Coordinates of C-alpha atoms in Angstrom, one line a residue:
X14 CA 0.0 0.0 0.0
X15 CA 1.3 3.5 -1.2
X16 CA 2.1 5.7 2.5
X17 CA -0.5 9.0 2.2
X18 CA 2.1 11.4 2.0
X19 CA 2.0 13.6 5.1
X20 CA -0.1 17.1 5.4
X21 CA 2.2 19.9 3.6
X22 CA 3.4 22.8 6.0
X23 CA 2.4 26.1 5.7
X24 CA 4.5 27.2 3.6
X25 CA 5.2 30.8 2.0
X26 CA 2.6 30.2 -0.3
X27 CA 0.1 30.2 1.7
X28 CA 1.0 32.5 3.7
X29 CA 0.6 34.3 0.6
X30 CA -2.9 32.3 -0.2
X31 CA -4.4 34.0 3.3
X32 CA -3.2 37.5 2.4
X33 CA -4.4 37.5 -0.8
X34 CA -8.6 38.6 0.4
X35 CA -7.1 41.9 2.7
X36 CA -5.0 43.0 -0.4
X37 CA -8.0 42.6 -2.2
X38 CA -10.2 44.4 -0.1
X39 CA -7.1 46.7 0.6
X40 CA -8.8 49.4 -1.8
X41 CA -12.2 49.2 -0.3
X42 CA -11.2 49.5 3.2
X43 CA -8.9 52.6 1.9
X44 CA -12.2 54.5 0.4
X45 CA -13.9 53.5 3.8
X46 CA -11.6 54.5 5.7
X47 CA -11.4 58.4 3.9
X48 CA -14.8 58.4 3.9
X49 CA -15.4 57.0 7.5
X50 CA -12.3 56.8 9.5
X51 CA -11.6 60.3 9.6
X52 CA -14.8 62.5 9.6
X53 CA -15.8 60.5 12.9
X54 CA -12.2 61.5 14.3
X55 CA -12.9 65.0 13.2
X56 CA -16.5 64.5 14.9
X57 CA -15.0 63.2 18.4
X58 CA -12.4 65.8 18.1
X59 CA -14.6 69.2 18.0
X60 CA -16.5 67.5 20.8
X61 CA -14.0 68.6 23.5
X62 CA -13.7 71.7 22.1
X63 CA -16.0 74.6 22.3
X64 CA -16.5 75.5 18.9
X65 CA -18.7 77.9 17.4
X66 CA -18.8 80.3 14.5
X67 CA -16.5 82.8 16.3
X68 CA -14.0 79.7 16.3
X69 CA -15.1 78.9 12.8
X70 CA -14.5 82.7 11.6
X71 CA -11.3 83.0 13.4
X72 CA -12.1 85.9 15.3
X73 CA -11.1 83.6 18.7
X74 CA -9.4 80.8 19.6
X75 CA -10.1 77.4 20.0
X76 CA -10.8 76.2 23.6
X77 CA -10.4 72.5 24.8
X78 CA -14.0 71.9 27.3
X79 CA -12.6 68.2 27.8
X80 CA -16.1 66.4 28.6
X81 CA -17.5 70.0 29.2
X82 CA -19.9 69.5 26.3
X83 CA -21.1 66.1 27.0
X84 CA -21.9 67.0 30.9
X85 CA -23.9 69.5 29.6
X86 CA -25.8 67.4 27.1
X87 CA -26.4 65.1 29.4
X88 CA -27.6 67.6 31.9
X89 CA -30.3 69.4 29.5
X90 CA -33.8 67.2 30.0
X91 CA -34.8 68.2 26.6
X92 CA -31.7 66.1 25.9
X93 CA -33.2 63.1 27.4
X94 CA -36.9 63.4 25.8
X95 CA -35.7 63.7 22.6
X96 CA -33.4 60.6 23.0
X97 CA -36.8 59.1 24.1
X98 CA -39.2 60.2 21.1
X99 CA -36.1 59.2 18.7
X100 CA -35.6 55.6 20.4
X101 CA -39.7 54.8 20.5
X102 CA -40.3 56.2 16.8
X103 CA -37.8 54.6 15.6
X104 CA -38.6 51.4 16.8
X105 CA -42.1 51.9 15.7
X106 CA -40.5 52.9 12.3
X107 CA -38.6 49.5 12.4
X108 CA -41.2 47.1 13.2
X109 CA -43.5 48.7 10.9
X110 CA -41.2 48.1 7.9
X111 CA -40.2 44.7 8.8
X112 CA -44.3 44.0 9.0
X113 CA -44.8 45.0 6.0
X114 CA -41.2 44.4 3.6
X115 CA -42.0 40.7 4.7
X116 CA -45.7 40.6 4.5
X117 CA -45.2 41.9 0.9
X118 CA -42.7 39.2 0.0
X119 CA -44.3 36.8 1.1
X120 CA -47.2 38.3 -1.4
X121 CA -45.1 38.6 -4.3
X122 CA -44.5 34.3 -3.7
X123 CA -48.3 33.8 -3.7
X124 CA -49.1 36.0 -6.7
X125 CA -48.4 35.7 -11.0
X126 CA -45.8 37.4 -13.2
X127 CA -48.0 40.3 -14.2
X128 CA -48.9 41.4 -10.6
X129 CA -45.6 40.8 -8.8
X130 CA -44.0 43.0 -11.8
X131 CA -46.1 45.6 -10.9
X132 CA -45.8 45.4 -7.5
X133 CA -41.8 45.1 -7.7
X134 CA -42.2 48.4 -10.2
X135 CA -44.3 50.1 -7.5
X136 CA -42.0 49.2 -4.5
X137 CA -38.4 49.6 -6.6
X138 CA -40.3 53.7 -7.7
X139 CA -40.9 54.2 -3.9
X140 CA -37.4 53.2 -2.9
X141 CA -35.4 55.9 -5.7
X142 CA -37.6 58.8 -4.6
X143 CA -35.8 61.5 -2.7
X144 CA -36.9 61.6 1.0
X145 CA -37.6 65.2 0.1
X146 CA -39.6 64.3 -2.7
X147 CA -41.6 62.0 -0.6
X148 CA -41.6 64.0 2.2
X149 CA -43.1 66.8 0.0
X150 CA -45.6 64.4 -1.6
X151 CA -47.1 62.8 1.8
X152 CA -47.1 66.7 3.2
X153 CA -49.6 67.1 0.2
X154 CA -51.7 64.1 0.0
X155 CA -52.5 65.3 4.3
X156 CA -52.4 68.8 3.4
X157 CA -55.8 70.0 5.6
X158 CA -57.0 72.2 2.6
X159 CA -55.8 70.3 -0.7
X160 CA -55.0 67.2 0.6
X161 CA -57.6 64.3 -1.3
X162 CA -56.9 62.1 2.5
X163 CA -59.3 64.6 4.3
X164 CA -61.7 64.6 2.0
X165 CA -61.6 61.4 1.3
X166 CA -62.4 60.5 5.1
X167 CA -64.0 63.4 5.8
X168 CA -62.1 65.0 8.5
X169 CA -62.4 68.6 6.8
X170 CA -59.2 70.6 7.6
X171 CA -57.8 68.3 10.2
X172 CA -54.0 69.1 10.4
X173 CA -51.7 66.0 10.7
X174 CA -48.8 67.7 11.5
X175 CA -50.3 70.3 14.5
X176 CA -50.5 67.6 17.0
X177 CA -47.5 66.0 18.3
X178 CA -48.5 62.0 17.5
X179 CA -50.2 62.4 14.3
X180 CA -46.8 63.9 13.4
X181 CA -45.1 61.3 14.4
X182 CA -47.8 59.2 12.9
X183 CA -47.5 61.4 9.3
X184 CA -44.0 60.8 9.2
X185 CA -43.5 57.1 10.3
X186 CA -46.0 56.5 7.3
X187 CA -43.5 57.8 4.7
X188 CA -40.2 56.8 6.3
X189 CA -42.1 53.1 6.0
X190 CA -43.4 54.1 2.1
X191 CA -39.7 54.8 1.9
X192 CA -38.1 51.7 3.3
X193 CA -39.6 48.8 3.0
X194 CA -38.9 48.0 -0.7
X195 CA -35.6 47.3 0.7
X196 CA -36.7 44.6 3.1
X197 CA -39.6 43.5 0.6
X198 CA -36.8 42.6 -2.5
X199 CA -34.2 41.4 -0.1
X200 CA -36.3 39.1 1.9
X201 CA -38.1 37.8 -1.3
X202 CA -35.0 37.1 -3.0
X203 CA -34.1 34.9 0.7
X204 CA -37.2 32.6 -0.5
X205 CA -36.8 32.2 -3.7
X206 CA -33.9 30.5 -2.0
X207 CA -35.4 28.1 0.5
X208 CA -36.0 24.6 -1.4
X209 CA -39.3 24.2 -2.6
X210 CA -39.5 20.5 -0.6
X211 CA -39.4 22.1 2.1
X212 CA -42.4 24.6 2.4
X213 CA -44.5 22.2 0.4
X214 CA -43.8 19.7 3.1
X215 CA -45.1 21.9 6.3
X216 CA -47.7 22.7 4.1
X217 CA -48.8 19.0 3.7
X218 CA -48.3 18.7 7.1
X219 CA -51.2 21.1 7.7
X220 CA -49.0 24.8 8.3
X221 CA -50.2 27.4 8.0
X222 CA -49.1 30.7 6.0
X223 CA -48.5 32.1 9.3
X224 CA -46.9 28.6 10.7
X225 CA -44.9 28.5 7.7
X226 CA -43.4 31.6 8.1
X227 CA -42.8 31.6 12.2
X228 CA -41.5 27.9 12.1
X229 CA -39.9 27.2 8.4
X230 CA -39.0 30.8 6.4
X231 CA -38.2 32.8 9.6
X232 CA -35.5 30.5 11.0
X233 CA -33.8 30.0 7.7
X234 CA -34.1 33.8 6.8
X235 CA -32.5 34.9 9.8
X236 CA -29.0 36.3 8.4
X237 CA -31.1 37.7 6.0
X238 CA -33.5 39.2 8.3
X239 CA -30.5 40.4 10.3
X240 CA -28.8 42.2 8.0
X241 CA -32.6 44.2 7.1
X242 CA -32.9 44.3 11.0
X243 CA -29.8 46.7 11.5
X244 CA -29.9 48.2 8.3
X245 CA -33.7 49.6 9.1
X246 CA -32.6 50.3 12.9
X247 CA -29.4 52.8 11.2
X248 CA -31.7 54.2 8.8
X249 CA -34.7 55.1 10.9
X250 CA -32.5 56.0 14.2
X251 CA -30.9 58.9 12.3
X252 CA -33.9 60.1 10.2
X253 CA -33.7 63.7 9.3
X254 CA -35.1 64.9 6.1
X255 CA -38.5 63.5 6.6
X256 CA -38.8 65.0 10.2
X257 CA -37.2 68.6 9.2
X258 CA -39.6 68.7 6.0
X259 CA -42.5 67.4 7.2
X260 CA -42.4 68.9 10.8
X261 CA -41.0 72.2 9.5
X262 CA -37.6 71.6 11.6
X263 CA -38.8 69.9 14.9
X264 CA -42.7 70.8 14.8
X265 CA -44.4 73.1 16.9
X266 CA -42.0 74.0 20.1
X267 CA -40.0 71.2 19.2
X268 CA -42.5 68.6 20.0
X269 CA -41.4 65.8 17.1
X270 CA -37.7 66.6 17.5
X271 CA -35.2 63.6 17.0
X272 CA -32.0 63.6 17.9
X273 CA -30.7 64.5 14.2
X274 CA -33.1 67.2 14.0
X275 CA -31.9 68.2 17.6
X276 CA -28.1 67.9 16.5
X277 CA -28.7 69.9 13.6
X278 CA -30.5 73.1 15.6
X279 CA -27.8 72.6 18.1
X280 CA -24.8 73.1 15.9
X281 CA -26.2 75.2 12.7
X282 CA -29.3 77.0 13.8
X283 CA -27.4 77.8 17.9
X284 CA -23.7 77.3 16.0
X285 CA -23.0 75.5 18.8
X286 CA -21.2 73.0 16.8
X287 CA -18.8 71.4 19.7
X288 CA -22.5 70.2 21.5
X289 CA -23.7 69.4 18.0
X290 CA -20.9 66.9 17.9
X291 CA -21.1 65.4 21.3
X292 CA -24.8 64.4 19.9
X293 CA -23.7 63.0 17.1
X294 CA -20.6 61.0 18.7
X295 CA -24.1 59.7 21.5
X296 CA -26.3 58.7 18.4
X297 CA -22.9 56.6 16.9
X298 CA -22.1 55.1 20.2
X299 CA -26.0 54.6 20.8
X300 CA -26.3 52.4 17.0
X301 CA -23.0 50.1 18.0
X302 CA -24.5 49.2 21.3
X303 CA -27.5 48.3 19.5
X304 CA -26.2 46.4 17.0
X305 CA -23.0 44.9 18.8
X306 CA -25.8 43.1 20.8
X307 CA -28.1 42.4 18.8
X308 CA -25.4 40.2 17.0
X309 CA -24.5 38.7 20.0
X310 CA -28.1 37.6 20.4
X311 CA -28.4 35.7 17.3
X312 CA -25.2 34.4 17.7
X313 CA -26.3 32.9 20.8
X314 CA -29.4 31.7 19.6
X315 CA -27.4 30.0 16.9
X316 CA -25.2 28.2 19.1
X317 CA -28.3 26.7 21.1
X318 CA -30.1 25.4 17.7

């Protein structure tokens, strides 16, 4: 019998071999890292610093606050109920889309060619608008004197956007319109994948659409659902253009602010742009905390299947 020649060492080669991806993404991380690496350095940076647009003219100098402007974010209330509007609308914002991105795809499984073209058209249309567009758009169809929504439900010249959670309720509507093409496609594309055997098994099994979907599509869409997960908790935690243009910057006293909105008045409208920047590095540090653990939740739930 012929000895199995023994397992070759690791040579140079492959060294080489496991180098070869990073110098491949080399170019990719370089572009990142312009267009990420250092604006979030230059973010921390003016954060310790009280900067505003005597600092930005020239006519003073600089001066370091240390953690001057974070002690007093964190020591304004209005601080802390605009960190609570933007963490409960956005989770609204994020359920809502998932509910109806996969409620959709599932549709576009159930129904012919001609339909789910249409429907694909329709979503993929809503997707490339400009969230000013949109927002602009929506702001007409509930306009309370030529909007057709009031008259069609005969509510007169009911204004959505006086009141604080009709707003709220005005905008979540189009950041939804806006976003869940982007679930509906990707998580369609995720079934098309699933075998065929599979779902027509539960569903001689007795399933149900609902069964199907909790017990056999959910489970094995769940990188998939991930990935839409964090995307639509990035997007919708840092909404600005809808609320600015739809609330006309913050709404009435500032009652639908969010924290980009807030950021924004802080540092262009009150050029306070050091406390502009000590929001923004909270909101960054807020979305990796979020999504740091949600990873390690699913991770975990993998390990115990």
């Amino acid at each position: 019998m012929t000895p199995v020649p023994a397992p070759r060492p690791l040579g140079r080669g492959g060294a080489r071999g496991q180098k070869a991806p990073w110098l491949y993404l080399a170019p990719a991380l370089v572009v990142l890292g312009g267009l990420l690496v250092y604006p979030i350095y230059q973010l921390g940076l003016i954060s310790f610093f009280q900067y505003t647009q005597a600092q930005v003219s020239g006519g003073e100098p600089t001066t370091f606050r240390g953690l001057g402007n974070y002690t007093e974010l964190f020591g304004d209330d209005q601080f802390w109920q605009v960190l609570l509007a933007t963490v409960l609308f956005a989770a609204a914002c994020v359920v809502s889309t998932l509910a109806v991105g996969c409620a959709l795809a599932v549709l576009l499984t159930r129904v012919r060619a001609v339909p789910r073209l249409a429907l694909m058209l329709a979503a993929l249309g809503a997707w490339a608008t400009p969230a000013i567009t949109g927002s602009t758009v929506w702001l007409f169809l509930f306009d309370p004197d030529f909007g057709p929504v009031n008259r069609v439900l005969g509510l007169g010249d009911h204004s959505w956007t006086y009141g604080r959670f009709s707003a709220f309720f005005l905008v979540l509507l189009e950041v939804v319109w806006c976003s869940f093409p982007f679930v509906m496609v990707t998580v369609y594309a995720g079934i098309r994948a699933v075998p065929s055997e599979v779902l027509e098994a539960a569903a001689l099994d007795g399933a149900s659409q609902w069964r199907i979907w909790r017990s056999v599509l959910a489970p094995m869409l769940r990188p998939i659902l991930t990935v839409v997960t964090i995307q639509s908790v990035i997007w919708d935690f840092k909404v600005f253009t809808q609320i600015y243009v739809m609330t006309g910057g913050g709404g009435i006293a500032g009652q639908n602010l969010v924290l980009n909105v807030y950021a924004y008045q802080q540092a262009f409208a009150s050029s306070q742009y050091g406390l502009g920047s000590a929001i923004g590095v909270v909101m960054l540090l807020i979305l990796l905390a979020v999504t740091l653990v949600y990873l390690r939740l699913l991770r975990r739930q993998g390990e115990e299947l």
